[in-house]
Coordinates of C-alpha atoms and ligand atoms in Angstrom, one line a residue:
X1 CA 147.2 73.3 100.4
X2 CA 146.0 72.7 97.1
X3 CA 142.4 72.4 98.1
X4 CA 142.6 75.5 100.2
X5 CA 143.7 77.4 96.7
X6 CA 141.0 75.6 95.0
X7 CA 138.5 76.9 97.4
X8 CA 140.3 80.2 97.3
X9 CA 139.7 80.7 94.2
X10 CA 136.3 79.5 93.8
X11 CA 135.2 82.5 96.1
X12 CA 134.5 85.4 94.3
X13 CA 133.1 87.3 97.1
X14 CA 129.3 88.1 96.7
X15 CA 128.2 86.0 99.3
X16 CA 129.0 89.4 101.1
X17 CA 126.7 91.0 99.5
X18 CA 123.7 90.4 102.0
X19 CA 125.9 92.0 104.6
X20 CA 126.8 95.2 102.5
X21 CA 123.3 95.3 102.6
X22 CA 122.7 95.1 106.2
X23 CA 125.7 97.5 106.9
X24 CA 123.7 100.4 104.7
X25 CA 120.5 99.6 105.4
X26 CA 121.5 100.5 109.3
X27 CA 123.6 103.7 108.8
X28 CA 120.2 104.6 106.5
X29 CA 117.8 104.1 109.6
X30 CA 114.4 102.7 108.9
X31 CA 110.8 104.4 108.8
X32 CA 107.7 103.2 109.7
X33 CA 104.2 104.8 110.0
X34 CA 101.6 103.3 111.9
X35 CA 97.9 104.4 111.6
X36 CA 95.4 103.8 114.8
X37 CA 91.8 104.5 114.0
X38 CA 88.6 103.6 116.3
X39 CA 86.4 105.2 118.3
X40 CA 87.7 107.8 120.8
X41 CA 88.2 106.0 124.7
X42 CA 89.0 102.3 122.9
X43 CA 92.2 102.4 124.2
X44 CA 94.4 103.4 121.2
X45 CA 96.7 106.0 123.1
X46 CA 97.1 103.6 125.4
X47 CA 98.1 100.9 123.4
X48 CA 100.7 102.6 121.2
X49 CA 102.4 103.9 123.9
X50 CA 102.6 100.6 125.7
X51 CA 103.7 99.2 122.0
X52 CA 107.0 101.4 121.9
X53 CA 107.5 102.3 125.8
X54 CA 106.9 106.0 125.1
X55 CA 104.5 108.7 125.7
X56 CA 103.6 109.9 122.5
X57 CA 100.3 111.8 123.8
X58 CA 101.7 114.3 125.8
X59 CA 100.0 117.4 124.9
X60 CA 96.7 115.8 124.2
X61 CA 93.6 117.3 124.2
X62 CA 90.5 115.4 125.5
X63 CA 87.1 117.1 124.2
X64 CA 83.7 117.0 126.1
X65 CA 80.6 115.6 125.2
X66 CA 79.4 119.2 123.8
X67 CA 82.2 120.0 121.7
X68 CA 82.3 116.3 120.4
X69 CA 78.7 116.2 118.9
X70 CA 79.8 118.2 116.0
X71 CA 83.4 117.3 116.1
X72 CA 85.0 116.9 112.6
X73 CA 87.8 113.8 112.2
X74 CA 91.0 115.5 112.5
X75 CA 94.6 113.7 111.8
X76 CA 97.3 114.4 113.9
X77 CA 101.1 113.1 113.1
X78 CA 103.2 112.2 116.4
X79 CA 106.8 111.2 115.6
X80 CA 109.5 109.5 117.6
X81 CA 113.3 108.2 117.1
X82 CA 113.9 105.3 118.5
X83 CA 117.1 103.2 118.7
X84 CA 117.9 99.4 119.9
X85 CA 120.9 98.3 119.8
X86 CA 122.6 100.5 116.8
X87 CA 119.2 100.2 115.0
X88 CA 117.8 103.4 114.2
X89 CA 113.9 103.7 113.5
X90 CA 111.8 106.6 113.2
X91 CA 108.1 105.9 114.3
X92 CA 105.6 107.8 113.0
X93 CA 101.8 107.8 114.5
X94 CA 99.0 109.1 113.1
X95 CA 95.7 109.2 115.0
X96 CA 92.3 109.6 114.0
X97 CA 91.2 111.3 116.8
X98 CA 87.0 112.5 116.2
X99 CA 86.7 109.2 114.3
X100 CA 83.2 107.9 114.9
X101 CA 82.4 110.8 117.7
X102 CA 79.9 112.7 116.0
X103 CA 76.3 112.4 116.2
X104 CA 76.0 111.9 112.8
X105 CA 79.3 109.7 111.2
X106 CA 78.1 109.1 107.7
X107 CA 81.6 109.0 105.7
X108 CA 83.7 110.1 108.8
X109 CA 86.1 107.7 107.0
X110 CA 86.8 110.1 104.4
X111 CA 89.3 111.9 105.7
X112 CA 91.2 109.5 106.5
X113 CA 91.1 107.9 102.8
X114 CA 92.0 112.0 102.0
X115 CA 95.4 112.0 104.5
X116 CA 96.0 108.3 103.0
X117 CA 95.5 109.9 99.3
X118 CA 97.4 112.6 99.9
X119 CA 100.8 110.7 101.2
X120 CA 100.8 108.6 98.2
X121 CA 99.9 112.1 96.3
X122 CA 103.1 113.7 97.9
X123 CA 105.6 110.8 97.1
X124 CA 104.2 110.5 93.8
X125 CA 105.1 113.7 93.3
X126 CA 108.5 113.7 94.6
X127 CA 109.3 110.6 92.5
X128 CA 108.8 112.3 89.1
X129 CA 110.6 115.6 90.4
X130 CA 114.3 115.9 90.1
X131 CA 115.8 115.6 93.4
X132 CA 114.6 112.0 93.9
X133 CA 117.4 111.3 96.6
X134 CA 116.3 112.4 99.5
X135 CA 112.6 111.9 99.2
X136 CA 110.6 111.5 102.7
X137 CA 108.3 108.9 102.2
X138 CA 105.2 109.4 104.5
X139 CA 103.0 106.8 103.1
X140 CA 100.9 105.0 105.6
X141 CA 102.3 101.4 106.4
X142 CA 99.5 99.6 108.8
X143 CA 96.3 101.2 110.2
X144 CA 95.4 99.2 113.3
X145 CA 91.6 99.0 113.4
X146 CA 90.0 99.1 117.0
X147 CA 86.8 97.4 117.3
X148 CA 84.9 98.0 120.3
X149 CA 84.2 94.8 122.9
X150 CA 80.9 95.9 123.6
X151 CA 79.6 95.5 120.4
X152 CA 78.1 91.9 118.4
X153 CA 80.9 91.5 116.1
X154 CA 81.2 94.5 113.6
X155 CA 79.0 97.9 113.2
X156 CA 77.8 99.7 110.2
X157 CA 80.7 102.5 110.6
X158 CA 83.8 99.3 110.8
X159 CA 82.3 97.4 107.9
X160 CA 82.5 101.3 106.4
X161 CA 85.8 102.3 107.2
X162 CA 87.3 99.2 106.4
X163 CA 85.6 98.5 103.3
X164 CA 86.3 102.7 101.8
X165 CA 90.3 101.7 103.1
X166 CA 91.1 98.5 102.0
X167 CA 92.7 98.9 99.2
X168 CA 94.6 101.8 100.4
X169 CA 96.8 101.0 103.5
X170 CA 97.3 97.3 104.9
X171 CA 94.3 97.2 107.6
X172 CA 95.1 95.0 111.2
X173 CA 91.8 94.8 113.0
X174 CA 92.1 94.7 117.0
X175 CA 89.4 93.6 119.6
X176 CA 89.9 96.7 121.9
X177 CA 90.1 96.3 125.7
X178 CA 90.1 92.4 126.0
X179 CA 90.2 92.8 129.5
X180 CA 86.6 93.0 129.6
X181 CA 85.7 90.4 128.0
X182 CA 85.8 86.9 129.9
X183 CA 88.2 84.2 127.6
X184 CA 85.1 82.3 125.8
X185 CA 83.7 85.8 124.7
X186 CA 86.9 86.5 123.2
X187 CA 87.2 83.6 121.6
X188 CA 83.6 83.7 120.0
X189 CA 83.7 87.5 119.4
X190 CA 87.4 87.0 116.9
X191 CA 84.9 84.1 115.2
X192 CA 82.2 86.2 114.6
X193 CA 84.4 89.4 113.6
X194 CA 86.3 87.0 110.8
X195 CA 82.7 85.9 109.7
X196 CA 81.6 89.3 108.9
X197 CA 84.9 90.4 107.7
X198 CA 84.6 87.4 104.7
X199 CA 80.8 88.0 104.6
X200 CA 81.9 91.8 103.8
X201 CA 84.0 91.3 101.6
X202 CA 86.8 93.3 103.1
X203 CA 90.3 92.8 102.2
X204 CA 92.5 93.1 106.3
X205 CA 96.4 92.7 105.6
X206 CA 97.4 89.4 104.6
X207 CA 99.9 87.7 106.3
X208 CA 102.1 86.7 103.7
X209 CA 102.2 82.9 103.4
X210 CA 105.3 80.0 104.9
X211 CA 108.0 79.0 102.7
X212 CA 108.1 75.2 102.4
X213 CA 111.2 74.6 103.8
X214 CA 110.2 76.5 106.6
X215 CA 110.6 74.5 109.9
X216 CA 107.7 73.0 111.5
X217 CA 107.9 75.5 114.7
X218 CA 107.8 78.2 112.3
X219 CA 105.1 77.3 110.7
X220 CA 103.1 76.7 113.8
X221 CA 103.9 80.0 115.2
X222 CA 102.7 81.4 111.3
X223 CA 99.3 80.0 111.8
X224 CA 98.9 80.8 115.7
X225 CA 99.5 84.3 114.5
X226 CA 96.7 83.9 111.4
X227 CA 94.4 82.6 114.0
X228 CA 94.6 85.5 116.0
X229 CA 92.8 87.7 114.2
X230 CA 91.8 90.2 115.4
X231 CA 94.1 90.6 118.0
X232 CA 92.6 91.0 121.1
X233 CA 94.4 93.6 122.9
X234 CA 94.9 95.0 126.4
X235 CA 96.5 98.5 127.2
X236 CA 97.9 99.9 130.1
X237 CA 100.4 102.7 131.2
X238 CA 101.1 101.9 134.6
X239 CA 103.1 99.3 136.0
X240 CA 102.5 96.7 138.8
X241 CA 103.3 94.4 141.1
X242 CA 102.6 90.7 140.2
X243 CA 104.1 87.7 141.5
X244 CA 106.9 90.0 142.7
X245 CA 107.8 91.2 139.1
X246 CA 106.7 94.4 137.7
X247 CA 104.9 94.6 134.6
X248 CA 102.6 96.6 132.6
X249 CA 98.9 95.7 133.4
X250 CA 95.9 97.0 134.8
X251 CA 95.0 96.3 138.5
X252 CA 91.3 95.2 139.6
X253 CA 90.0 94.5 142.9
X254 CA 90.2 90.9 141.8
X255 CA 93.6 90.9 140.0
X256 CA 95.9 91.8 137.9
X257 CA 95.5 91.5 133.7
X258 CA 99.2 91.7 132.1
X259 CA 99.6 93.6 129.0
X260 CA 102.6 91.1 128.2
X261 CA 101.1 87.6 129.0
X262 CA 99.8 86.2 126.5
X263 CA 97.8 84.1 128.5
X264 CA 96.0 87.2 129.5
X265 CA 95.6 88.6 125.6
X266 CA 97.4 88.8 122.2
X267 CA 99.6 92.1 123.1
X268 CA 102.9 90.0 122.6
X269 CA 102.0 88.2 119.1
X270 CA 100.7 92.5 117.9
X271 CA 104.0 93.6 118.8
X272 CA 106.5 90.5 117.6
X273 CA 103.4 90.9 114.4
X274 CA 104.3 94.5 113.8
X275 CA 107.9 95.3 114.6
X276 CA 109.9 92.1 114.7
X277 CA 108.4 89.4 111.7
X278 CA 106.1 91.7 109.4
X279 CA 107.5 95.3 109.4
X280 CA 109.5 95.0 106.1
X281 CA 106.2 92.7 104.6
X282 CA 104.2 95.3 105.6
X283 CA 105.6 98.1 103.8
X284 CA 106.7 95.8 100.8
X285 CA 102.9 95.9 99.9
X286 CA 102.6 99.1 100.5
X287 CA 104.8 100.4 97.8
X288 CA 104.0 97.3 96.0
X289 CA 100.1 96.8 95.9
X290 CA 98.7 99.8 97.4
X291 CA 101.3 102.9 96.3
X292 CA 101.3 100.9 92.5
X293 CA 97.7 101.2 92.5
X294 CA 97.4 104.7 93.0
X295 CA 100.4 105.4 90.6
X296 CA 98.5 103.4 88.2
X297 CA 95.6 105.4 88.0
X298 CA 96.9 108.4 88.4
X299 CA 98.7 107.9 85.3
X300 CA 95.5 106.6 83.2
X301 CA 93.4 109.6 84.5
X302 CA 96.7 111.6 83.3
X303 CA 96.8 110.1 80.2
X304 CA 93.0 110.4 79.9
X305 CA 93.1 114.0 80.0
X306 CA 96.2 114.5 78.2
X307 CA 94.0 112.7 74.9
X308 CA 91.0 115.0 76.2
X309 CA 92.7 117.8 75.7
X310 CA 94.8 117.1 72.3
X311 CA 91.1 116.0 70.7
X312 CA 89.7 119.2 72.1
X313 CA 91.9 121.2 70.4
X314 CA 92.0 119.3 66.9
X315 CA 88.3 119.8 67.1
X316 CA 89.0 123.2 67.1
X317 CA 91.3 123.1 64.3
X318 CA 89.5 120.6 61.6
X319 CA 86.2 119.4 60.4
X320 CA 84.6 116.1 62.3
X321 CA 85.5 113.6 59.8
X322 CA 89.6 114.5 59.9
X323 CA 89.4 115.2 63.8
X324 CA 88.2 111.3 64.2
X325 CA 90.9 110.7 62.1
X326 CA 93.3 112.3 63.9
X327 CA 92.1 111.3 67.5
X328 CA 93.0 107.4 66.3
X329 CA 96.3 108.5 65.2
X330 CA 96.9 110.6 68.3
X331 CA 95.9 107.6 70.9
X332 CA 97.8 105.3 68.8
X333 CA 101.2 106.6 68.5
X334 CA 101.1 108.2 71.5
X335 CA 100.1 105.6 74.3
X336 CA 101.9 103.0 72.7
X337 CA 105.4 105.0 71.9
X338 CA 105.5 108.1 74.5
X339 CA 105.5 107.7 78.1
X340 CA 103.1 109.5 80.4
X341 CA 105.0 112.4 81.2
X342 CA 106.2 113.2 77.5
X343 CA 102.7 113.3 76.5
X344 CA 102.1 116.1 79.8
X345 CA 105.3 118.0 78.0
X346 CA 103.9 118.3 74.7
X347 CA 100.6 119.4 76.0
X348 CA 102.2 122.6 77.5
X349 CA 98.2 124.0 78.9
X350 CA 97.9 121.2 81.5
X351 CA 99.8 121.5 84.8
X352 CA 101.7 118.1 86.5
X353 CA 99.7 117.8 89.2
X354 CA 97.8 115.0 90.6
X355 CA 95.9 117.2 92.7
X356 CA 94.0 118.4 89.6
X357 CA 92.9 114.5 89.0
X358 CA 89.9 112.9 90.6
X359 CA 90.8 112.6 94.7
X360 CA 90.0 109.1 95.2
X361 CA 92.0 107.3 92.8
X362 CA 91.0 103.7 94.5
X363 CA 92.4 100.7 93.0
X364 CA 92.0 97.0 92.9
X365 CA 94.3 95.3 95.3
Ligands
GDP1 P1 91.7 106.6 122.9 O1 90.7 107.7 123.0 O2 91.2 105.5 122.0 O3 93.1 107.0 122.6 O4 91.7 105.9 124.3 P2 92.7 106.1 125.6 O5 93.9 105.3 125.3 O6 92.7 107.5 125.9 O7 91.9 105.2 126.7 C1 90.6 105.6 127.2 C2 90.3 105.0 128.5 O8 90.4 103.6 128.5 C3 91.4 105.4 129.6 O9 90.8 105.6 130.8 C4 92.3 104.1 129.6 O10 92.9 104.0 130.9 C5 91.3 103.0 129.4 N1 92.0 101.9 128.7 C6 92.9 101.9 127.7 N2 93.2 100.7 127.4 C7 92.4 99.9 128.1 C8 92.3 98.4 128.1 O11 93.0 97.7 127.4 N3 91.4 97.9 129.0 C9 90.6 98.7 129.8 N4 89.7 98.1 130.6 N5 90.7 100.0 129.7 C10 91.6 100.6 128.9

């Protein structure tokens, strides 16, 4: 009895706390936006909807050849609630459809970067507003890259695209339709595309590393799933008959390629990748490396023209000599002692808007 009090009152009670947590994190819901960009006809469509079970391209419009010589990259938003088991998540798409269509696709990545911009743009502003509570946060979590499997590794426009988004939105490069490719090209193809992504210098999502303590299975599975990349990735929205089951795959003269055997590709380890293991990791550097990086130079650039401005007008007021003078004193009580947004309130001719600041505020990851 007297050990039981003991033990009683030793427990304060915020070992709970991880379950408060849970409890409001579900009645909240979660978000998550996922970004497919590629070529048109690499299977993208088709993969998301086999991801999530759902047909999120129901009113889509294919163009022809004609119409897609001069086609412009447009960005189109498809959103979905989904639920599992009490679990709310709202799934938001955004395709790049046009990407890489035209005849001519110098900087067809731009606007892209531009939607990606403008997301961080929008939350940014929302932050410093005053209703802060209920902000919608439309930043972009993961842009799955398709690389074609017709190709010798990487072309021109991916070494592009990836390199101008990098630093913007966590970047998962997939080997479209492995299904073509027999088991030894796929193997040598993800070799050669991991060369030229390190020769390139460009920066694809890192997964984030093992704890120590981590069991050894665990730890296996980790670097099974660093291996992979890029996933090489089948699609399909039919399903078939195999070995008296019925699964999603494709069906050939020859057989049958399942979507969800990972013998046959890398479907399973992209989907446990993206919804069950990295979801939260994935929009933890999001808000943490890529939305800080923006915030970070929009606020120099503000602060930038904020001292711009204040010198401009002392300029105006006094001779050189004073108006040097007085552009060290400015820059030196102010940056140090007044935050961002005080400076913008003193300096009552310059609106709050980021949109005035240069559009590509790219940052160093
Ligand atoms: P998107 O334009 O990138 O969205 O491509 P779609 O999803 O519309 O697919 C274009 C064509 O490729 C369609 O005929 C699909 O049936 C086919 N397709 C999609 N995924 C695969 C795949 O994994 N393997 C093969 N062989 N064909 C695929």
């Amino acid at each position: 009895v007297c050990e039981l009090l003991l033990s009683d009152k030793e427990y304060v009670g915020f070992a709970t706390l991880p379950n408060q947590v849970h409890r409001k994190s579900v009645k909240k819901g979660f978000d998550f936006t996922l970004m497919v960009a590629g070529e048109s006809g690499l299977g993208k469509s088709t993969l998301v909807n086999s991801l999530f079970l759902t047909d999120l391209y129901k009113d889509r419009k294919l163009l022809n050849a004609e119409e897609r010589i001069t086609q412009t990259v447009e960005i189109t938003k498809h959103t979905v609630d989904i639920e599992e088991k009490g679990v709310k998540l709202k799934l938001t798409i955004v395709d790049t459809p046009g990407f890489g269509d035209a005849v001519n696709n110098t900087e067809c990545w731009k606007s892209v970067a531009d939607y990606i911009d403008q997301q961080f743009e929008q939350y940014f502003r929302d932050e410093s507003g005053l209703n802060r509570k209920n902000i919608q946060d439309n930043r972009v979590h993961c842009c799955l890259y398709f690389i074609s499997p017709f190709g010798h590794g990487l072309r021109p426009l991916d070494v592009e695209f990836m390199k101008a988004l990098h630093e913007k939105v966590n970047i998962v490069p997939v080997l479209a339709k492995a299904d073509t490719l027999t088991p030894t090209e796929v193997k040598r193809k993800k070799i050669k595309i991991r060369e030229e992504i390190e020769q390139y210098g460009i920066k694809i999502y890192q997964f984030p590393d093992c704890d120590s303590d981590e069991d050894e299975d665990f730890k296996q599975q980790d670097q099974e799933l660093k291996d992979c990349i890029p996933f090489a990735v089948i699609g399909s929205n039919t399903v078939v008959e195999a070995k008296g089951k019925r699964v999603r795959g494709r069906l050939y003269p020859w057989g049958i390629v399942e979507v969800e055997n990972p013998a046959h590709c890398d479907f399973v380890k992209l989907r446990n990748m993206l919804v069950r293991t990295h979801m939260q990791d994935l929009k933890d550097v999001t808000r943490e490396t890529h939305y800080e990086n923006y915030r970070a130079h929009c606020i120099q650039s503000m602060t930038r023209m904020v001292v711009k401005e204040r010198n401009r007008k002392y300029a105006l007021l006094i001779p050189p000599a004073e108006a040097a003078l007085a552009h060290f004193i400015t820059l030196e009580s102010h940056i140090t002692s007044t935050s961002v947004f005080g400076l913008m309130s003193q300096t009552t001719s310059l609106p709050l808007h980021c949109a005035d600041l240069p559009a590509n505020c790219t940052a160093q990851r």
